mmCIF file of C-alpha atoms in Angstrom:
data_model
loop_
_atom_site.group_PDB
_atom_site.id
_atom_site.type_symbol
_atom_site.label_atom_id
_atom_site.label_comp_id
_atom_site.label_asym_id
_atom_site.label_seq_id
_atom_site.Cartn_x
_atom_site.Cartn_y
_atom_site.Cartn_z
ATOM 1 C CA MET A 220 18.851 49.154 -32.618
ATOM 2 C CA LYS A 221 20.559 47.192 -29.848
ATOM 3 C CA LYS A 222 17.518 47.571 -27.650
ATOM 4 C CA PHE A 223 15.306 46.293 -30.459
ATOM 5 C CA CYS A 224 17.564 43.256 -30.972
ATOM 6 C CA TYR A 225 17.504 42.595 -27.218
ATOM 7 C CA VAL A 226 13.684 42.632 -27.160
ATOM 8 C CA ILE A 227 13.565 40.352 -30.209
ATOM 9 C CA GLY A 228 16.017 37.983 -28.527
ATOM 10 C CA LEU A 229 13.891 37.790 -25.366
ATOM 11 C CA PHE A 230 10.795 37.192 -27.450
ATOM 12 C CA VAL A 231 12.488 34.295 -29.278
ATOM 13 C CA CYS A 232 13.703 32.781 -26.009
ATOM 14 C CA PHE A 233 10.231 32.889 -24.461
ATOM 15 C CA ALA A 234 8.723 31.459 -27.642
ATOM 16 C CA LEU A 235 11.203 28.568 -27.661
ATOM 17 C CA LEU A 236 10.574 27.969 -23.955
ATOM 18 C CA ASN A 237 6.816 27.821 -24.508
ATOM 19 C CA VAL A 238 7.255 25.455 -27.452
ATOM 20 C CA GLU A 239 9.538 23.196 -25.401
ATOM 21 C CA LEU A 240 7.132 23.195 -22.461
ATOM 22 C CA GLY A 241 4.176 22.492 -24.731
ATOM 23 C CA MET A 242 6.018 19.580 -26.375
ATOM 24 C CA ALA A 243 6.945 18.201 -22.953
ATOM 25 C CA GLN A 244 3.336 18.382 -21.802
ATOM 26 C CA GLU A 245 2.099 16.700 -24.957
ATOM 27 C CA LYS A 246 4.737 13.988 -24.645
ATOM 28 C CA ALA A 247 4.017 13.424 -20.960
ATOM 29 C CA GLY A 248 0.297 13.130 -21.483
ATOM 30 C CA GLY A 249 -0.731 15.597 -18.795
ATOM 31 C CA TYR A 250 -1.449 14.306 -15.297
ATOM 32 C CA ASN A 251 -1.298 10.985 -13.471
ATOM 33 C CA LYS A 252 -4.924 9.930 -12.968
ATOM 34 C CA ASP A 253 -4.011 7.828 -9.922
ATOM 35 C CA SER A 254 -2.343 10.668 -8.058
ATOM 36 C CA VAL A 255 -3.998 12.272 -5.038
ATOM 37 C CA TYR A 256 -2.162 15.522 -5.754
ATOM 38 C CA PRO A 257 -1.591 15.451 -9.543
ATOM 39 C CA VAL A 258 1.295 17.385 -11.053
ATOM 40 C CA ASN A 259 1.858 17.862 -14.769
ATOM 41 C CA GLU A 260 4.504 15.463 -16.039
ATOM 42 C CA ALA A 261 6.324 18.350 -17.714
ATOM 43 C CA TYR A 262 7.176 19.748 -14.278
ATOM 44 C CA LYS A 263 8.879 16.536 -13.103
ATOM 45 C CA MET A 264 12.586 17.003 -13.707
ATOM 46 C CA PHE A 265 13.433 13.631 -12.149
ATOM 47 C CA LYS A 266 11.229 10.622 -11.365
ATOM 48 C CA LYS A 267 11.582 7.095 -10.002
ATOM 49 C CA THR A 268 9.066 4.429 -9.035
ATOM 50 C CA VAL A 269 9.851 2.613 -5.797
ATOM 51 C CA TRP A 270 8.234 -0.075 -3.665
ATOM 52 C CA ARG A 271 8.294 -0.161 0.147
ATOM 53 C CA ARG A 272 7.389 -2.979 2.522
ATOM 54 C CA ILE A 273 5.473 -1.993 5.659
ATOM 55 C CA ASP A 274 5.318 -4.590 8.434
ATOM 56 C CA LEU A 275 2.253 -3.546 10.416
ATOM 57 C CA GLU A 276 3.318 -5.642 13.403
ATOM 58 C CA GLU A 277 6.481 -3.577 13.914
ATOM 59 C CA LYS A 278 6.421 -1.193 16.870
ATOM 60 C CA GLN A 279 6.621 1.942 14.716
ATOM 61 C CA ASN A 280 3.620 0.812 12.656
ATOM 62 C CA ALA A 281 1.467 -0.249 15.625
ATOM 63 C CA PRO A 282 -0.726 2.915 15.318
ATOM 64 C CA PHE A 283 -1.870 1.595 11.914
ATOM 65 C CA PHE A 284 -2.697 -1.772 13.489
ATOM 66 C CA SER A 285 -4.745 -1.006 16.592
ATOM 67 C CA ARG A 286 -7.122 -3.710 17.765
ATOM 68 C CA ASN A 287 -10.265 -3.785 15.559
ATOM 69 C CA GLY A 288 -8.953 -0.739 13.709
ATOM 70 C CA GLU A 289 -6.257 -2.469 11.703
ATOM 71 C CA LEU A 290 -5.462 -1.113 8.253
ATOM 72 C CA SER A 291 -6.163 -4.568 6.804
ATOM 73 C CA THR A 292 -9.474 -4.903 8.670
ATOM 74 C CA ILE A 293 -10.712 -1.545 7.374
ATOM 75 C CA LEU A 294 -9.815 -2.397 3.784
ATOM 76 C CA ILE A 295 -11.230 -5.932 3.833
ATOM 77 C CA ASN A 296 -14.492 -4.869 5.461
ATOM 78 C CA ALA A 297 -14.838 -2.035 2.945
ATOM 79 C CA VAL A 298 -14.516 -4.492 0.046
ATOM 80 C CA LYS A 299 -17.082 -6.818 1.581
ATOM 81 C CA ALA A 300 -19.453 -3.875 2.044
ATOM 82 C CA GLY A 301 -18.985 -2.762 -1.565
ATOM 83 C CA LEU A 302 -17.275 0.511 -0.600
ATOM 84 C CA LEU A 303 -13.871 -0.257 -2.113
ATOM 85 C CA PHE A 304 -12.679 -1.869 -5.339
ATOM 86 C CA PRO A 305 -9.773 -4.359 -5.169
ATOM 87 C CA TYR A 306 -7.337 -4.768 -8.079
ATOM 88 C CA THR A 307 -5.330 -7.721 -9.335
ATOM 89 C CA ASN A 308 -1.899 -6.044 -9.044
ATOM 90 C CA ASP A 309 -0.204 -2.800 -8.043
ATOM 91 C CA SER A 310 -0.669 -1.273 -11.504
ATOM 92 C CA VAL A 311 -4.350 -0.933 -10.436
ATOM 93 C CA ASN A 312 -5.627 -1.184 -13.999
ATOM 94 C CA THR A 313 -7.631 -4.423 -13.722
ATOM 95 C CA ARG A 314 -10.325 -4.790 -11.100
ATOM 96 C CA MET A 315 -10.557 -7.973 -9.107
ATOM 97 C CA SER A 316 -13.993 -9.523 -8.694
ATOM 98 C CA LYS A 317 -15.417 -9.720 -5.208
ATOM 99 C CA GLU A 318 -15.634 -13.504 -5.553
ATOM 100 C CA THR A 319 -11.905 -13.742 -6.320
ATOM 101 C CA PHE A 320 -11.125 -11.434 -3.418
ATOM 102 C CA LEU A 321 -13.086 -13.604 -0.979
ATOM 103 C CA GLU A 322 -11.444 -16.699 -2.418
ATOM 104 C CA ASN A 323 -7.997 -15.162 -1.783
ATOM 105 C CA MET A 324 -8.939 -14.813 1.882
ATOM 106 C CA LYS A 325 -9.418 -18.545 2.227
ATOM 107 C CA PHE A 326 -6.875 -21.258 2.856
ATOM 108 C CA GLU A 327 -7.126 -24.692 1.342
ATOM 109 C CA ASP A 328 -9.166 -27.170 3.350
ATOM 110 C CA GLU A 329 -6.715 -29.797 4.526
ATOM 111 C CA GLY A 330 -9.392 -32.212 5.501
ATOM 112 C CA GLY A 331 -10.100 -32.889 9.171
ATOM 113 C CA GLY A 332 -13.554 -33.099 10.647
ATOM 114 C CA LEU A 333 -14.883 -35.993 12.686
ATOM 115 C CA THR A 334 -14.074 -39.604 11.967
ATOM 116 C CA GLN A 335 -16.821 -42.232 11.982
ATOM 117 C CA GLU A 336 -15.481 -43.551 15.271
ATOM 118 C CA GLU A 337 -15.806 -40.087 16.866
ATOM 119 C CA ILE A 338 -19.351 -39.739 15.532
ATOM 120 C CA ASP A 339 -20.260 -43.160 16.997
ATOM 121 C CA MET A 340 -18.873 -41.978 20.337
ATOM 122 C CA GLY A 341 -21.381 -39.133 20.364
ATOM 123 C CA PHE A 342 -19.422 -36.156 19.046
ATOM 124 C CA GLY A 343 -20.912 -33.855 16.430
ATOM 125 C CA ALA A 344 -24.083 -31.868 15.791
ATOM 126 C CA ASP A 345 -26.149 -35.008 15.141
ATOM 127 C CA ALA A 346 -25.511 -36.502 18.561
ATOM 128 C CA GLU A 347 -28.499 -36.749 20.881
ATOM 129 C CA ASP A 348 -26.559 -35.858 24.020
ATOM 130 C CA ASP A 349 -26.716 -32.153 24.885
ATOM 131 C CA PHE A 350 -23.183 -32.230 26.237
ATOM 132 C CA PHE A 351 -21.748 -33.219 22.878
ATOM 133 C CA GLY A 352 -23.495 -30.473 20.953
ATOM 134 C CA GLY A 353 -26.629 -32.247 19.763
ATOM 135 C CA GLY A 354 -30.140 -32.672 21.060
ATOM 136 C CA GLY A 355 -31.544 -29.599 22.737
ATOM 137 C CA ASP A 356 -35.098 -28.950 23.827
ATOM 138 C CA GLU A 357 -37.709 -30.668 21.738
ATOM 139 C CA GLY A 358 -39.259 -28.432 19.108
ATOM 140 C CA GLU A 359 -36.557 -25.807 19.580
ATOM 141 C CA GLU A 360 -34.589 -24.900 16.476
ATOM 142 C CA PRO A 361 -30.856 -24.588 17.089
ATOM 143 C CA GLU A 362 -29.483 -21.075 16.619
ATOM 144 C CA GLU A 363 -27.686 -20.840 13.302
ATOM 145 C CA GLU A 364 -24.369 -19.039 13.318
ATOM 146 C CA ILE A 365 -22.556 -18.550 10.034
ATOM 147 C CA ILE A 366 -18.793 -18.548 10.580
ATOM 148 C CA ASP A 367 -16.389 -19.227 7.764
ATOM 149 C CA THR A 368 -13.690 -21.222 9.530
ATOM 150 C CA ASN A 369 -11.855 -21.621 6.235
ATOM 151 C CA GLU A 370 -10.986 -17.918 6.040
ATOM 152 C CA PHE A 371 -7.981 -16.053 7.394
ATOM 153 C CA ALA A 372 -8.681 -13.369 9.993
ATOM 154 C CA THR A 373 -8.446 -9.806 8.719
ATOM 155 C CA ARG A 374 -5.671 -9.146 11.233
ATOM 156 C CA ASP A 375 -3.574 -11.902 9.675
ATOM 157 C CA PHE A 376 -2.864 -9.691 6.638
ATOM 158 C CA SER A 377 -0.158 -7.679 8.359
ATOM 159 C CA ILE A 378 2.129 -6.840 5.428
ATOM 160 C CA ALA A 379 1.434 -3.851 3.186
ATOM 161 C CA GLU A 380 3.499 -3.021 0.116
ATOM 162 C CA LEU A 381 3.409 0.577 -0.952
ATOM 163 C CA LYS A 382 4.123 1.656 -4.536
ATOM 164 C CA GLU A 383 4.973 5.303 -5.056
ATOM 165 C CA GLU A 384 6.523 7.822 -7.426
ATOM 166 C CA VAL A 385 9.439 9.866 -6.150
ATOM 167 C CA TYR A 386 9.866 12.976 -8.268
ATOM 168 C CA PHE A 387 11.562 16.367 -8.214
ATOM 169 C CA ASP A 388 9.153 19.183 -9.015
ATOM 170 C CA ARG A 389 11.032 21.881 -10.911
ATOM 171 C CA MET A 390 8.333 24.441 -10.133
ATOM 172 C CA ARG A 391 8.500 23.957 -6.342
ATOM 173 C CA SER A 392 12.170 22.884 -6.226
ATOM 174 C CA ARG A 393 11.780 19.876 -3.961
ATOM 175 C CA ILE A 394 11.197 16.125 -3.998
ATOM 176 C CA PHE A 395 7.695 14.721 -3.486
ATOM 177 C CA TYR A 396 6.481 11.217 -2.649
ATOM 178 C CA ASP A 397 3.338 10.331 -4.571
ATOM 179 C CA ILE A 398 1.783 7.057 -3.359
ATOM 180 C CA GLN A 399 0.026 5.148 -6.154
ATOM 181 C CA SER A 400 -1.205 1.914 -4.606
ATOM 182 C CA ILE A 401 -1.086 -0.344 -1.549
ATOM 183 C CA THR A 402 -1.083 -4.153 -1.699
ATOM 184 C CA LEU A 403 -1.979 -6.373 1.261
ATOM 185 C CA PHE A 404 -0.052 -9.593 1.897
ATOM 186 C CA LEU A 405 -0.435 -12.551 4.218
ATOM 187 C CA PRO A 406 2.953 -13.197 5.912
ATOM 188 C CA ALA A 407 4.631 -16.514 5.208
ATOM 189 C CA ASP A 408 4.562 -17.537 8.870
ATOM 190 C CA LYS A 409 0.751 -17.315 8.889
ATOM 191 C CA ASN A 410 0.269 -19.122 5.593
ATOM 192 C CA PRO A 411 0.264 -22.951 5.723
ATOM 193 C CA ALA A 412 1.870 -22.879 2.265
ATOM 194 C CA LEU A 413 4.816 -20.903 3.758
ATOM 195 C CA PHE A 414 4.980 -18.030 1.279
ATOM 196 C CA GLU A 415 3.784 -14.430 1.348
ATOM 197 C CA LYS A 416 0.351 -14.514 -0.241
ATOM 198 C CA PRO A 417 -0.978 -11.359 -1.939
ATOM 199 C CA LEU A 418 -4.592 -10.560 -1.180
ATOM 200 C CA ALA A 419 -5.309 -7.595 -3.465
ATOM 201 C CA SER A 420 -4.070 -4.158 -4.476
ATOM 202 C CA PHE A 421 -5.904 -0.886 -3.902
ATOM 203 C CA LYS A 422 -5.706 2.539 -5.497
ATOM 204 C CA TYR A 423 -4.284 4.915 -2.946
ATOM 205 C CA LYS A 424 -6.619 7.596 -4.264
ATOM 206 C CA ASP A 425 -9.585 5.355 -3.376
ATOM 207 C CA LEU A 426 -8.128 4.647 0.051
ATOM 208 C CA VAL A 427 -7.792 8.337 0.892
ATOM 209 C CA ALA A 428 -11.457 8.889 -0.015
ATOM 210 C CA LEU A 429 -12.450 5.865 2.102
ATOM 211 C CA TRP A 430 -10.436 6.957 5.146
ATOM 212 C CA ARG A 431 -11.786 10.495 4.938
ATOM 213 C CA SER A 432 -15.341 9.113 4.937
ATOM 214 C CA MET A 433 -14.800 7.227 8.206
ATOM 215 C CA PRO A 434 -12.980 9.596 10.595
ATOM 216 C CA ASP A 435 -13.931 7.634 13.718
ATOM 217 C CA GLU A 436 -12.715 4.257 12.430
ATOM 218 C CA ALA A 437 -9.760 4.903 10.113
ATOM 219 C CA ILE A 438 -7.443 6.404 12.697
ATOM 220 C CA TRP A 439 -3.731 6.366 13.291
ATOM 221 C CA TYR A 440 -3.744 5.541 17.003
ATOM 222 C CA ASN A 441 -1.617 7.934 19.055
ATOM 223 C CA ALA A 442 -0.828 6.032 22.256
ATOM 224 C CA GLN A 443 1.162 8.949 23.672
ATOM 225 C CA ASN A 444 -1.661 11.470 23.353
ATOM 226 C CA MET A 445 -5.147 10.199 22.569
ATOM 227 C CA ALA A 446 -6.293 13.741 21.820
ATOM 228 C CA GLU A 447 -3.951 13.687 18.829
ATOM 229 C CA HIS A 448 -5.172 10.690 16.850
ATOM 230 C CA ARG A 449 -4.797 11.193 13.109
ATOM 231 C CA ASN A 450 -6.823 10.023 10.154
ATOM 232 C CA MET A 451 -4.916 7.352 8.243
ATOM 233 C CA ALA A 452 -4.861 9.584 5.164
ATOM 234 C CA ASP A 453 -3.014 12.249 7.163
ATOM 235 C CA ALA A 454 -0.700 9.678 8.720
ATOM 236 C CA PHE A 455 0.402 8.402 5.311
ATOM 237 C CA ASN A 456 0.719 11.950 4.001
ATOM 238 C CA LEU A 457 2.979 12.776 6.979
ATOM 239 C CA ARG A 458 4.855 9.511 6.351
ATOM 240 C CA LEU A 459 4.466 8.283 9.929
ATOM 241 C CA PHE A 460 5.032 4.680 8.847
ATOM 242 C CA GLY A 461 8.254 2.679 8.967
ATOM 243 C CA SER A 462 9.252 0.764 5.850
ATOM 244 C CA ASN A 463 12.029 -0.978 3.958
ATOM 245 C CA LEU A 464 12.782 -0.265 0.328
ATOM 246 C CA THR A 465 12.173 -3.491 -1.619
ATOM 247 C CA LYS A 466 12.414 -2.438 -5.271
ATOM 248 C CA ILE A 467 13.387 0.459 -7.503
ATOM 249 C CA ALA A 468 12.050 0.341 -11.064
ATOM 250 C CA ASN A 469 14.583 -1.350 -13.369
ATOM 251 C CA PRO A 470 14.557 -3.031 -16.817
ATOM 252 C CA ARG A 471 14.595 -6.556 -15.378
ATOM 253 C CA ASP A 472 12.002 -5.768 -12.696
ATOM 254 C CA ASP A 473 14.335 -7.257 -10.080
ATOM 255 C CA ARG A 474 13.763 -6.725 -6.413
ATOM 256 C CA ILE A 475 16.632 -5.650 -4.192
ATOM 257 C CA VAL A 476 16.740 -9.119 -2.629
ATOM 258 C CA ASP A 477 17.141 -10.603 -6.147
ATOM 259 C CA ILE A 478 20.135 -8.362 -6.861
ATOM 260 C CA TYR A 479 21.889 -8.818 -3.532
ATOM 261 C CA THR A 480 21.545 -12.581 -3.200
ATOM 262 C CA LYS A 481 24.540 -13.260 -0.949
ATOM 263 C CA SER A 482 22.451 -13.040 2.205
ATOM 264 C CA ARG A 483 19.270 -11.462 3.547
ATOM 265 C CA ARG A 484 21.423 -9.164 5.677
ATOM 266 C CA ASP A 485 23.181 -7.832 2.568
ATOM 267 C CA ALA A 486 19.808 -7.137 0.934
ATOM 268 C CA ILE A 487 18.617 -5.178 3.989
ATOM 269 C CA LEU A 488 21.845 -3.160 4.113
ATOM 270 C CA ALA A 489 21.595 -2.473 0.375
ATOM 271 C CA SER A 490 17.997 -1.330 0.849
ATOM 272 C CA LYS A 491 19.072 1.178 3.514
ATOM 273 C CA GLN A 492 21.994 2.382 1.384
ATOM 274 C CA LEU A 493 19.724 2.994 -1.603
ATOM 275 C CA GLU A 494 17.383 4.926 0.704
ATOM 276 C CA TYR A 495 20.285 7.123 1.858
ATOM 277 C CA ASP A 496 21.413 7.607 -1.756
ATOM 278 C CA MET A 497 17.993 8.995 -2.653
ATOM 279 C CA VAL A 498 18.152 11.480 0.219
ATOM 280 C CA GLU A 499 21.706 12.449 -0.748
ATOM 281 C CA PHE A 500 20.609 12.952 -4.345
ATOM 282 C CA GLU A 501 17.969 15.459 -3.212
ATOM 283 C CA ASN A 502 20.558 17.347 -1.153
ATOM 284 C CA GLU A 503 23.041 17.465 -4.022
ATOM 285 C CA LEU A 504 20.465 18.921 -6.386
ATOM 286 C CA TRP A 505 20.888 22.263 -4.608
ATOM 287 C CA GLU A 506 24.605 22.308 -5.419
ATOM 288 C CA PHE A 507 24.129 22.447 -9.201
#
C-alpha cells in the first residue's frame, strides 16, 4: 500500500511539474525571434536587458575598426547595397527606409561655396583658366566624379551601442548573454551639432548572417597573429570587445548617467560596480 501511495505521489508531482512548465511556456510565448540562439522563455530563471557602449576607437576595440574593414563601414555599405535592413530604434520592430538612412548620414549644409568676387577672380568650374579648374581641351568633356561632400565618412560612426539579454538558463545552470541589436552613433566631437547622433539600429541576427557571408571582409583583425583573424560574428560571440554598461532596464528607462548625475566619473564608477554586481550575482547563484 505504501509503495502504491509513493508511486501515486510521484505521478502527481510529475503531473504538476508538467502543468507548471506548460503554463510557463504559454505565458512566455515560446522563443525570442530576434535571438541567434533561441531558448524557451520558460527555461530562463532570471533575465535582465542591458545596454553597453562600445567605443571602436579604443585600443581594445581596434580589431573591429581596422582600416577599410571598420564595423561601421561594413554595415553602411551593406545597407547601401541592399544587403541589410536598418531599423529606427534598438527594439528593431520598425524598418527605416533607405532614404532616411542616407539622410541620417548627412550633415546640414552650412553654406559656403564661392563668393561672386572669387568667381570673378577665376576660381570655380566655369573659369576658362586650366589652373583654376575650368577650361580644358576643346571638345573634351570633363570627367564627372560623383562625391557627396555633404555626407559623413563611414569611419566617423565609431560608437556602437549593444542591447542584450542577460539570463540564467535553469537547464544549463549558467548565465548567457544574448545580443539583440546594435546601434551605430556619430560621436559628439565629430558632429557639428555637438551631440551623439544615432544613425540606425540593426538586428544582431541579421548582422551575424551578413558577417558569415563575407568571411574575407568582416574580420576581427588579430594584430598579434594574422593567422588567427576571426570573423566578427565569432568575435562578438567570444565577447572580445570592450564596453561600458550604460543602462539596465528600469521602469523610468533612465540611463546610468541619468541616475548618477553628480559627475561623469561617478557614472563610470557606478557602471563598473553594476557590472561587478552582475558577475557576483552569477557566482552567488551556486550557493543557494
